[in-house]
XYZ file of C-alpha atoms in Angstrom:
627
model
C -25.025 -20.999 -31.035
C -27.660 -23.173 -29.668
C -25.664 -23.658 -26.743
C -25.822 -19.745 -26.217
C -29.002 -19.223 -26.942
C -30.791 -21.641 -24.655
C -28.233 -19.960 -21.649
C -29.480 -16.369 -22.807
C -33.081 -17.549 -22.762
C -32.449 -19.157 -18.840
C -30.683 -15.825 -17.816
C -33.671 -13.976 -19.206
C -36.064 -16.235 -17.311
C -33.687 -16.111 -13.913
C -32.683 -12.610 -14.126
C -35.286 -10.853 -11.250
C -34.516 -14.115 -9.208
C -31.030 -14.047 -9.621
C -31.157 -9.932 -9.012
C -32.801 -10.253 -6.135
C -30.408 -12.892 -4.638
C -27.493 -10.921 -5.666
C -28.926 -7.777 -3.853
C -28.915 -10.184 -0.177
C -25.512 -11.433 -0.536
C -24.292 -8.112 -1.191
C -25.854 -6.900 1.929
C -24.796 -9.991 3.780
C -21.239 -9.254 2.769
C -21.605 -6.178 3.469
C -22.818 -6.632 7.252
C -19.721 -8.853 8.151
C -17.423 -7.242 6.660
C -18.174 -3.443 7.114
C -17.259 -3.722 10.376
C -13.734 -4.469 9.821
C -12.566 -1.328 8.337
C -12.661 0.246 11.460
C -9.031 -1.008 11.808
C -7.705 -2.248 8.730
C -6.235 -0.225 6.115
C -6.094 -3.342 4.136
C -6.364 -1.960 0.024
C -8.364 -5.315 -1.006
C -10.782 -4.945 1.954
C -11.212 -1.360 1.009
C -11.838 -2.078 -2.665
C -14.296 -5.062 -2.044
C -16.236 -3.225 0.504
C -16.528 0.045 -1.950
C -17.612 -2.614 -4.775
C -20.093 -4.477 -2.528
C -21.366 -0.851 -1.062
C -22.072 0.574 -4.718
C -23.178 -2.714 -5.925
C -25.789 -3.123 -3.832
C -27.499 -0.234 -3.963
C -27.324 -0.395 -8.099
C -28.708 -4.501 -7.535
C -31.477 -3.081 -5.625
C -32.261 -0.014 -7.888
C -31.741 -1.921 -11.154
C -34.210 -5.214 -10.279
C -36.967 -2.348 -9.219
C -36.629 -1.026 -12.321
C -36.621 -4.550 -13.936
C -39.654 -5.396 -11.587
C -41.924 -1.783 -12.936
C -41.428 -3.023 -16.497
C -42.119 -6.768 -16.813
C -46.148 -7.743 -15.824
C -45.868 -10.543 -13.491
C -49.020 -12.345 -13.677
C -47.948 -15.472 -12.020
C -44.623 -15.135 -9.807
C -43.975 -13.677 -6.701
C -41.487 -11.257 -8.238
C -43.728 -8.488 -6.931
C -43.455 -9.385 -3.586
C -39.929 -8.832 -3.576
C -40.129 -5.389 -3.865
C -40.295 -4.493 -0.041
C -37.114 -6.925 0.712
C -35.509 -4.511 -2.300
C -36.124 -1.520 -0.032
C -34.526 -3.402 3.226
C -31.978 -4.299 0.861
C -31.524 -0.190 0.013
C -31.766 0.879 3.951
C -27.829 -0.691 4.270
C -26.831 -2.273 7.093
C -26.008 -1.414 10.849
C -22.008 -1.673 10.792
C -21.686 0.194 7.254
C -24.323 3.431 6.514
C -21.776 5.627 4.888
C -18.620 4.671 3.185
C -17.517 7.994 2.930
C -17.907 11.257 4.550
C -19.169 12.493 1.120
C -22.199 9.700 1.712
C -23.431 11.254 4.971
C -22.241 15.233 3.090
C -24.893 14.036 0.323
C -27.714 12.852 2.566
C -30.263 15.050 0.689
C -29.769 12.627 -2.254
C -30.256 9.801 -0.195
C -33.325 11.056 0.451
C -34.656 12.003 -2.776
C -33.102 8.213 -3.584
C -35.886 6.885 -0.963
C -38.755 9.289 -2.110
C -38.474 7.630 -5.961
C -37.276 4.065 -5.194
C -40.239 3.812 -2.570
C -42.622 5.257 -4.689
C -41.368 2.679 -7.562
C -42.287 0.176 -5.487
C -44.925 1.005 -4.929
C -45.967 1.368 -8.283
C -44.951 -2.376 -8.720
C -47.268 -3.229 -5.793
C -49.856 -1.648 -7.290
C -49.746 -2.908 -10.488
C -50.106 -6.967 -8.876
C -53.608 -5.677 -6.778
C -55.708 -7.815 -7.797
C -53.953 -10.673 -9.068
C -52.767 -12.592 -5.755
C -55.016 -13.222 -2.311
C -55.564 -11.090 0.251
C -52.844 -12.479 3.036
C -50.021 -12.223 0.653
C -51.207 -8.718 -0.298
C -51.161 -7.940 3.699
C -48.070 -9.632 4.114
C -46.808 -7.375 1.258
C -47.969 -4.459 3.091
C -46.216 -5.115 6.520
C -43.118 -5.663 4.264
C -43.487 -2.188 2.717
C -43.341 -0.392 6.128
C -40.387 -2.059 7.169
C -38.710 -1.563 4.201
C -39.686 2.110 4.819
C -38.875 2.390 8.018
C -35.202 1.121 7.311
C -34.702 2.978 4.030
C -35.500 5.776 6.540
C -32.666 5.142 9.065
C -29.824 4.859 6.787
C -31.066 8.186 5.171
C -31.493 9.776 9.218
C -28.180 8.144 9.924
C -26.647 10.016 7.036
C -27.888 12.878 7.937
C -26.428 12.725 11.603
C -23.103 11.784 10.544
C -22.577 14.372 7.943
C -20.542 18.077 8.593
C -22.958 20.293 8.639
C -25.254 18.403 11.484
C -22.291 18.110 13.548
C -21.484 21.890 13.265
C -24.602 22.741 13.630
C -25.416 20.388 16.655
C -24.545 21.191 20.273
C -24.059 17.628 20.990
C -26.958 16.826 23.019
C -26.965 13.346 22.194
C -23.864 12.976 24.037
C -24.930 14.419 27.008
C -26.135 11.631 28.819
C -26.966 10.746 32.941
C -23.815 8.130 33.444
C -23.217 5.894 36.352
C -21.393 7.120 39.428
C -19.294 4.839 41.902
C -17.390 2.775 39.515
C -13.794 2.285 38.759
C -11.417 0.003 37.456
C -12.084 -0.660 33.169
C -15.581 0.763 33.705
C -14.167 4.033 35.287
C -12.228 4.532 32.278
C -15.553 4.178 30.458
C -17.748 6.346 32.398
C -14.820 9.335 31.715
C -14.669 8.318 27.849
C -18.420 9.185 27.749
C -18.117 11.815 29.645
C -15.883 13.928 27.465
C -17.816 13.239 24.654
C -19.837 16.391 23.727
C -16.129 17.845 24.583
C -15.346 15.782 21.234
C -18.156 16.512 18.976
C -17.385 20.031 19.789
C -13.672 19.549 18.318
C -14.841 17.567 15.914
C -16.939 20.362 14.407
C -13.989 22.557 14.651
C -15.869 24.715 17.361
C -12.904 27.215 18.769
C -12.612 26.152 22.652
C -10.604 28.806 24.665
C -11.169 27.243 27.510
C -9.179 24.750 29.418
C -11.402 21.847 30.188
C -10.051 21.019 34.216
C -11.214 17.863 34.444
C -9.148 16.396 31.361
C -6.368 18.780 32.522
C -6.413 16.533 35.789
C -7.031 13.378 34.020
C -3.923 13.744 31.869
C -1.617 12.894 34.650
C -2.699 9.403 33.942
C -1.033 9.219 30.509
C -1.925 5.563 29.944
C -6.114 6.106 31.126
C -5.628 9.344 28.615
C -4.557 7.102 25.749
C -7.039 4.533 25.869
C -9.717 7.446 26.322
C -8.777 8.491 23.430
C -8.653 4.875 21.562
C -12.261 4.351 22.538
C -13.439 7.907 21.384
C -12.151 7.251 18.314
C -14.115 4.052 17.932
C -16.948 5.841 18.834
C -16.743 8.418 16.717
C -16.111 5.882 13.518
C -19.823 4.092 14.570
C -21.302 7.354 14.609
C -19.992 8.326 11.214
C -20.198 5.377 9.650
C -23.014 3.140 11.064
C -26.052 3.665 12.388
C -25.498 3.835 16.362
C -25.994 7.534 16.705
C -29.491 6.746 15.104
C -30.107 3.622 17.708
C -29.287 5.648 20.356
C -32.099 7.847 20.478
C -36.050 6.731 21.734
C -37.620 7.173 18.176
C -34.676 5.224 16.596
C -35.305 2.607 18.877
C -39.142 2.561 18.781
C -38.886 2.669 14.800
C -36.652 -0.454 15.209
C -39.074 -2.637 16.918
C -42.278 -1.262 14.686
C -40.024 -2.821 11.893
C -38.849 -6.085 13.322
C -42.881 -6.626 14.000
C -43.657 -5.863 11.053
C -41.552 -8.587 9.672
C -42.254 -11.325 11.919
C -46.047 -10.255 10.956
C -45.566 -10.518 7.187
C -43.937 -13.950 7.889
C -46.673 -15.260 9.356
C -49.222 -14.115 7.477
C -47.245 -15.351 4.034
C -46.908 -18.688 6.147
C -50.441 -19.012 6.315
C -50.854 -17.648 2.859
C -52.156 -19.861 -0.386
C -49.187 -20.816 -2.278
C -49.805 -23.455 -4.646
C -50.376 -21.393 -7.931
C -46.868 -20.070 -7.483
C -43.180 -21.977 -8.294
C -41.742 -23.574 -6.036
C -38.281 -21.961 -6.979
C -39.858 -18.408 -5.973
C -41.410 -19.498 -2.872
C -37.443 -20.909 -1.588
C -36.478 -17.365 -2.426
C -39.032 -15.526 -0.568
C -38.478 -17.859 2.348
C -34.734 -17.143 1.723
C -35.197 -13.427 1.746
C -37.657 -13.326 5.137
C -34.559 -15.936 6.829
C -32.159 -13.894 5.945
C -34.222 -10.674 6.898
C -34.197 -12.351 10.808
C -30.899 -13.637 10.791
C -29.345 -10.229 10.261
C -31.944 -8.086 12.483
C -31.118 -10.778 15.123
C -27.261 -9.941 14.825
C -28.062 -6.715 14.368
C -29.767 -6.699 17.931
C -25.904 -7.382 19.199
C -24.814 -4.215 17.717
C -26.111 -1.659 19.804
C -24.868 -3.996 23.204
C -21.332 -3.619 21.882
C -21.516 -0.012 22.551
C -20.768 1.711 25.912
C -23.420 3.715 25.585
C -25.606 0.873 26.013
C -23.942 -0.095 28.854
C -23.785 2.975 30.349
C -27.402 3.120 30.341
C -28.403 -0.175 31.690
C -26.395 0.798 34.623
C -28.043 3.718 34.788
C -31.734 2.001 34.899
C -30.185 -0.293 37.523
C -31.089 -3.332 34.921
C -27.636 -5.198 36.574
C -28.188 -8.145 34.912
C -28.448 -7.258 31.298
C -25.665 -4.437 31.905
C -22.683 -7.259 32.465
C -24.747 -8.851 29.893
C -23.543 -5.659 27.646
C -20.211 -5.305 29.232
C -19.667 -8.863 28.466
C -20.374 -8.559 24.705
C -19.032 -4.770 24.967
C -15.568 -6.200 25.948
C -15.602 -9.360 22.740
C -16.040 -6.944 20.629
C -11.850 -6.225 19.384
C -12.685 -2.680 18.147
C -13.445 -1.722 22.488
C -11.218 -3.079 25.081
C -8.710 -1.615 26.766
C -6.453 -4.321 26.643
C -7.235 -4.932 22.668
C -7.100 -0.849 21.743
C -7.075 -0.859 18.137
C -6.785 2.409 17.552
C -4.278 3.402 15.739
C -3.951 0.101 14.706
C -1.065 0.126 11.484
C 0.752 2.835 10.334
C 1.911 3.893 6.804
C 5.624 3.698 5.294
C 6.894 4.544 2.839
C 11.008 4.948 2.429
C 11.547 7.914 -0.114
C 15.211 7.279 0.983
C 15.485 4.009 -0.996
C 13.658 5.249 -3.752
C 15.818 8.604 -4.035
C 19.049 6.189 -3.570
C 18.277 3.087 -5.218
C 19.613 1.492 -2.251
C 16.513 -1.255 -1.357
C 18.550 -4.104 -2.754
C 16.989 -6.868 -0.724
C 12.940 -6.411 -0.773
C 10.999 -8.066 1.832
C 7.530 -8.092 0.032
C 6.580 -9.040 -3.153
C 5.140 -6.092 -4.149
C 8.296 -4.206 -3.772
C 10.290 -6.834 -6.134
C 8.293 -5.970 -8.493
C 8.702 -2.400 -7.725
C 12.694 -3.090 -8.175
C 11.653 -4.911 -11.705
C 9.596 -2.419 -13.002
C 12.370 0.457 -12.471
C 15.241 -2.108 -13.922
C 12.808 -2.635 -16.925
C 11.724 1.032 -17.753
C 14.341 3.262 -15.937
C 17.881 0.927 -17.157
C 16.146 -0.943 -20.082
C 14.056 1.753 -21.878
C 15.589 4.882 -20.661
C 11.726 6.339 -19.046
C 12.718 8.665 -16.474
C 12.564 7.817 -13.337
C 10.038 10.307 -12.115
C 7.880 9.275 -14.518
C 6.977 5.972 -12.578
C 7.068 7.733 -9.373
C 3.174 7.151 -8.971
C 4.057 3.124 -9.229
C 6.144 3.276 -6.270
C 3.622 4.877 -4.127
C 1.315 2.201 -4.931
C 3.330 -0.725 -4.606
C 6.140 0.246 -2.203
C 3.706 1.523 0.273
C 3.659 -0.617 3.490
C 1.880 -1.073 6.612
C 3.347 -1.908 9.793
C 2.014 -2.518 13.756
C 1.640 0.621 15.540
C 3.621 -0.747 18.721
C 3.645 0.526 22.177
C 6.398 2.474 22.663
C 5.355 4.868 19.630
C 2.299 5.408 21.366
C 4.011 6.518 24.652
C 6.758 8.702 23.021
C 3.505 10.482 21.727
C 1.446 10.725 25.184
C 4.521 11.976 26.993
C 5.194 14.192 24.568
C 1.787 15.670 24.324
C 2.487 15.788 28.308
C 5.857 17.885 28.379
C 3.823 20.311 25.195
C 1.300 20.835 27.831
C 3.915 21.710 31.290
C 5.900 23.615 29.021
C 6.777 27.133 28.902
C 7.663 28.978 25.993
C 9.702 31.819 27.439
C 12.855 31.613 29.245
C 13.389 28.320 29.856
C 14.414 26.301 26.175
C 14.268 22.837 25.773
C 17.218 21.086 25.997
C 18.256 18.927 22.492
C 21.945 18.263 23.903
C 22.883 15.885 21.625
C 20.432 17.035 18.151
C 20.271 20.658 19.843
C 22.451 21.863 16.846
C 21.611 19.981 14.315
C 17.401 21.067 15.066
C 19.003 24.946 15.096
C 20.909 25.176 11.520
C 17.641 23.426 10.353
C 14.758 25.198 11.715
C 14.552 28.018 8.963
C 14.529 25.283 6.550
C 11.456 23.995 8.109
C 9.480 27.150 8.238
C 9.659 27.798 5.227
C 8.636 24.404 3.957
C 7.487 22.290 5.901
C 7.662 19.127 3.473
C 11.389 19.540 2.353
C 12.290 19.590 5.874
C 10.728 16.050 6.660
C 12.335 15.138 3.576
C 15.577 16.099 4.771
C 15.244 14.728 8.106
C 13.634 11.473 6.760
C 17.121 11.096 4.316
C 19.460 12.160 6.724
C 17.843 9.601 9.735
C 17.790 7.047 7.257
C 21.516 7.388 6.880
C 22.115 7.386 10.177
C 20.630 4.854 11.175
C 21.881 2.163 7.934
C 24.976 3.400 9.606
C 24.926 1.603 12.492
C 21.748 -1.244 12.017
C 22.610 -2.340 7.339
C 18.955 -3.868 7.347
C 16.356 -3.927 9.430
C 16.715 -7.617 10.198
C 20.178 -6.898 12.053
C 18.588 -4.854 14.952
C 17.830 -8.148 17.337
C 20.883 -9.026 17.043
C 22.364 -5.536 18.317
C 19.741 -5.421 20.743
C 22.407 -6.546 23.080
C 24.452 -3.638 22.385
C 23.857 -0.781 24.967
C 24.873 1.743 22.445
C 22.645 0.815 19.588
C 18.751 0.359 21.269
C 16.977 -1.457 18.547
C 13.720 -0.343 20.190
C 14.447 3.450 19.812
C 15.988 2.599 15.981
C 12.549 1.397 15.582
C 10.567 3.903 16.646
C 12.535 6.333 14.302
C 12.830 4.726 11.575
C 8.452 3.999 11.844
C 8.054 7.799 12.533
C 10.196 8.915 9.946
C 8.910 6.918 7.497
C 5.336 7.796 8.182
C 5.902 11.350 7.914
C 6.692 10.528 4.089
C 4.160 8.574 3.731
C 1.745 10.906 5.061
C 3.437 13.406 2.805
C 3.194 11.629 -0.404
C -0.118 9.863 0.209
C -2.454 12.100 2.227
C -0.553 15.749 2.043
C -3.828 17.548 2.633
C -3.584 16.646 6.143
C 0.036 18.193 6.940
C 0.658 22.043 6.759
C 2.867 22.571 3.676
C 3.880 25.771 1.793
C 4.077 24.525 -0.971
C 2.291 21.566 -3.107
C 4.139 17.545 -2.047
C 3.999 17.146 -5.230
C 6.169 19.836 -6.490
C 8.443 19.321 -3.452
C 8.748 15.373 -4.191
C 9.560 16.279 -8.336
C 12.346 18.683 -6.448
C 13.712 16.389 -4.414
C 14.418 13.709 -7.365
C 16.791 15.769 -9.025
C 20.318 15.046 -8.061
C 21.557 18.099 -6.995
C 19.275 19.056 -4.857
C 20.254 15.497 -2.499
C 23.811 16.610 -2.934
C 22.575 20.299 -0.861
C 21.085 18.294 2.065
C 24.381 16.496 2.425
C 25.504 18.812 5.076
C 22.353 17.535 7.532
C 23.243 14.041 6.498
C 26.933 14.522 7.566
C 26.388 16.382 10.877
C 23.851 13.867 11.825
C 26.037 10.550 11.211
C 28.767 11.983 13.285
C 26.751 12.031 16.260
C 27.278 9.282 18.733
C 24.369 6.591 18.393
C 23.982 6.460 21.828
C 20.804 6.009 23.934
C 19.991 9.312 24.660
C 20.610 10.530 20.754
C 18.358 7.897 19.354
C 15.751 9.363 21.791
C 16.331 12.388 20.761
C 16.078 11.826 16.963
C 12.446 9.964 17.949
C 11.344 12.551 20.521
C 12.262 15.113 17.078
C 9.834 12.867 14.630
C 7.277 13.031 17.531
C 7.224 16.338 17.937
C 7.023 17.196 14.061
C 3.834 14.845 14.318
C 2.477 16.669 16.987
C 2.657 19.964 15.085
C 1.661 18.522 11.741
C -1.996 17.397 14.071
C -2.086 20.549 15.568
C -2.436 22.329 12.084
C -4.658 20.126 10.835
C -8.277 20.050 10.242
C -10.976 17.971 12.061
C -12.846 17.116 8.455
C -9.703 15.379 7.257
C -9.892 13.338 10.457
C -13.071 11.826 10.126
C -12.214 10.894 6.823
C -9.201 8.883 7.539
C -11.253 7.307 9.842
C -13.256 5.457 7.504
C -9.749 3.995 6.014
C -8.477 2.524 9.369
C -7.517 5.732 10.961
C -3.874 7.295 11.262
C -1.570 7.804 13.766
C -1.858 11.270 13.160
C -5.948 11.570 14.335
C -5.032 9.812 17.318
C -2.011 12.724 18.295
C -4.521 15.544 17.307
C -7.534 13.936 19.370
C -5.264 13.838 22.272
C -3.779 17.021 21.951
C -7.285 18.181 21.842
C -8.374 16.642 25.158
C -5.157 19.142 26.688
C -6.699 22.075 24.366
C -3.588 21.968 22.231
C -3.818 22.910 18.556
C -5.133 26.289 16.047
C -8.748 25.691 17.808
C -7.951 25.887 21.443
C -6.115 27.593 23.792
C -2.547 26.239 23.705
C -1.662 27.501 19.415
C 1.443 25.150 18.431
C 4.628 26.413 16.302
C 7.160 25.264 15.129
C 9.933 27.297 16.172
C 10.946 29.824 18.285
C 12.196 31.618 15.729
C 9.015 33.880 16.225
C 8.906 35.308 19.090
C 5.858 37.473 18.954
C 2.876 36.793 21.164
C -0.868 35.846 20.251
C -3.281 39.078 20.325
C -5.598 37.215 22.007
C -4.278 37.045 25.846
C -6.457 33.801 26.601
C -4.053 32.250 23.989
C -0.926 30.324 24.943
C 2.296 29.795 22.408
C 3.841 26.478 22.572
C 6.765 25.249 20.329
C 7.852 22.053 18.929
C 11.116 22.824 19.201
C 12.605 25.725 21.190
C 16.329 25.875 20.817
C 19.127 28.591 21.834
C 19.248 31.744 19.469
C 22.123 33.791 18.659
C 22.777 36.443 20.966
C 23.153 40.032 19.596
């Protein structure tokens, strides 16, 4: 008991201390490590980054509170409460978590009126009890705490819904440099379709055909890394302050609070410190350090962005312009040649689960997928439904998004665009049938169609290739591409995986859930066995396998088309999807409900918009029945 006691009695004496040094390596963490969620969808990163985000702020809040109720006569404790309100204004590469941070900017800001006025409060209370230099110091402190409490509340603000809908994108609308080419061309026409962007973004209906991205399509590979770096862009506007940074007052606010730091350092320098510990003096030392070391990395930030480039070239300032481009094209979340976005796509093989037929797992978290179902579904007799929601969380997977997935969906989006939807069909010759007996099936719900596609490819393709490990080694076989197996199996197995883990963002009939329940009762696989059949007796040749991926491509596109621009910039805080990067590009062609070119399924419908500006286009059009 002794033992305890004397360690309560040092926490009690260490707790502001301790507090306040928790509150910097939370924001520390949080500034190297923010950044990297722009293209991970890593579930440990996710989770330490939400627990470092929340923790921070509740540090901060919490040793305020501790500070406004303990007198401290004799410690620099006081002193501390400007750093606290740094501490609260975040850091550059994470302002928001969420969407529903920037959404709920209004209680950020009532956040800053009563924290700031707090400590205040705590400053007050120490007027009189220290000299005049630290009490200066103190001040300079407070209005750079201020002013950066103040950004991450403006930056919220920026990135939330409503501004965007309300905006007309004026901040993207910027004088660019002319007579380039090469990498910085395909810059210069990222940042030029920008306000093109927001506008999507806010889900603003455009009816009309942009020309100059209609002409810059032809280029399918400049298209796709347009898009790549738009995305980026559109995650540090979101999610970071760079939208803020951008602007003259952002910038001028920047550099009244960087002077006001340097000029509360020196004038605590010159301060007199004797009467106080030592112990607290290292920490306030610490604290004003750290305070430099991350505004000077901080000061890298905004030369990672194009923008920033863009306008350096603009003033003609040559030097520090490759300066930026230099740093601009280090930074992996940029480059052309290092695209990251999408980076990793979901699986998830409901086919295995439905069939029990995963007998040799590859990760560990899928073994003990295997051992949990042996234990509870053979063992103790729980039905297997019942542990559904532990397979999506363990046998979830993420693999490399790799080139060839990324083409089928640019030249895709290409033939969408060039093609008619009256008179001429498009030719399925070796799936044509197959897509016809199951089209109905797919109007009417969406989601059990993938699922019967997903089972039926999967079949297929165990057919020919028993594991996935065996495709090198038919790679030599002409008849059995192990590329094109790839890219199907990837594509169908994202589908489920967007169905069962983010269904909000795909245009079902009916609820996943009750269509996943459905689809684990016994009889209702035996039904589907009919697409399973006519599928397998199909040649795996070349041209089928492209087929069967140009089919999961297409249902893709669609499923972006229908979607919503909110759920977008959501999954972009999580790494992004494969799916925002089809609907962004589909957007740059006007393709989707908000623009021009509306995308069915089907020609099963053949009656024509109201609206004449507005063009049909089908996912799949495939002979009818003649009368």
């Amino acid at each position: 008991m002794p033992v305890m006691e004397s360690l309560i009695k040092l926490f009690n004496e260490l707790e502001i201390q301790l507090l306040v040094l928790l509150s910097f390596t939370l924001q520390l963490f949080l500034f190297f490590a923010g950044n990297l969620r722009r293209s991970s969808s890593n579930s440990l990163l996710r989770l330490s980054l939400w627990a470092a985000y929340l923790g921070a702020d509740l540090a901060a809040v919490y040793a305020l509170g501790y500070l406004s109720r303990h007198e401290q006569t004799q410690q620099l404790a006081f002193f501390w409460a400007p750093f606290l309100l740094i501490h609260l204004g975040g850091q550059d590469t994470i302002t928001a978590f969420a969407m529903e941070d920037n959404n709920l900017w209004l209680r950020h800001l009532l956040n800053l009126v009563t924290q700031v006025n707090l400590a205040l409060y705590v400053f007050w209370k120490s007027i009189g009890r220290h000299n005049v230099e630290l009490l200066i110091s103190g001040i300079f402190a407070f209005v750079a705490g201020i002013i950066k409490y103040g950004e991450r509340t403006w930056s919220l603000k920026c990135g939330s819904l409503t501004n965007l809908e309300s905006s007309d994108a004026y901040h993207y609308r910027k004088r660019l440099p002319e007579g380039i080419g090469s990498d910085a061309g395909f810059v210069r026409a990222a940042l030029q379709s920008m306000p093109s962007v927001i506008d999507v973004l806010s889900e603003r209906s455009l009816l009309d055909v942009p020309t100059d991205l209609v002409d810059t399509i032809d280029d399918c590979d400049q298209m796709i890394g347009m898009v790549r770096l738009q995305l980026g862009m559109i995650y540090d506007d979101l999610y970071t302050k760079a939208l803020e940074l951008r602007t003259r007052n952002g910038v001028i606010l920047r550099c009244i609070s960087q002077a006001s730091v340097i000029i509360a350092f020196a004038l605590f320098y010159a301060s007199d410190k004797e009467r106080y510990k030592k112990a607290d003096i290292a920490i306030t030392y610490s604290l004003f350090v750290g305070c430099f070391f991350l505004e000077l990395c901080s000061m890298f930030i905004p030369m990672m962005s194009p923008w920033t480039w863009a306008w350096l070239k603009v003033q003609k300032c040559d030097g520090l312009a490759k300066l930026s481009w230099f740093i601009f094209c280090c930074d992996t979340g940029y480059p052309k040649i290092k695209q990251r976005w999408p980076n990793l796509i979901g699986q998830y093989n409901l086919h295995s689960w439905l069939t029990d037929s995963d007998l040799q797992p590859k990760t560990y978290s899928k073994r003990i997928m295997i051992l949990f179902r042996k234990l509870f579904v053979d063992f103790f007799g729980v039905g297997k439904k019942k542990i559904f929601w532990l397979s999506k969380i363990l046998d979830i997977e993420y693999v490399d998004v790799d080139s060839m997935i990324v083409e089928f969906v640019g030249k895709e989006v290409r033939l969408l665009l060039y093609e008619f939807p009256i008179d001429q069909p498009q030719e399925w010759r070796h799936i044509g049938l197959l897509l016809k007996n199951i089209q109905k099936g797919f109007v009417r719900d969406f989601g059990q169609g993938i699922i019967a596609m997903h089972h039926a490819t999967e079949t297929f393709l165990r057919k020919y290739a028993a594991s996935h490990s065996d495709m090198e080694a038919n790679a030599t076989r002409a008849e059995v591409p192990s590329g094109l197996m790839d890219v199907c199996r990837k594509l169908s197995k994202y589908m489920i995986y967007l169905l069962v883990t983010q269904p909000s963002i795909l245009p079902l009939s009916i609820s996943a859930a009750a269509t996943l329940d459905q689809f684990q009762e016994p009889k209702v696989l035996g039904e589907i066995t009919g697409i399973v059949d006519e599928l397998c007796q199909l040649d795996p040749s070349k041209e089928t396998l492209e087929e069967l991926a140009r089919m999961w491509t297409r249902l893709l596109l669609y499923a972006a088309g229908k979607s919503r621009a909110a759920m977008h910039a959501v999954q972009l805080s999580r790494g992004g999807e494969l799916i925002t990067f089809a609907w962004l590009l589909m957007a740059h062609c006007a393709m989707g409900d908000s623009h021009v070119r509306r995308i069915e399924l089907t020609n099963t419908d053949t009656t024509l918009a109201r609206d004449v500006r507005l063009r049909k286009t089908y996912a799949f059009l495939v002979p009818q029945d003649e009368d």
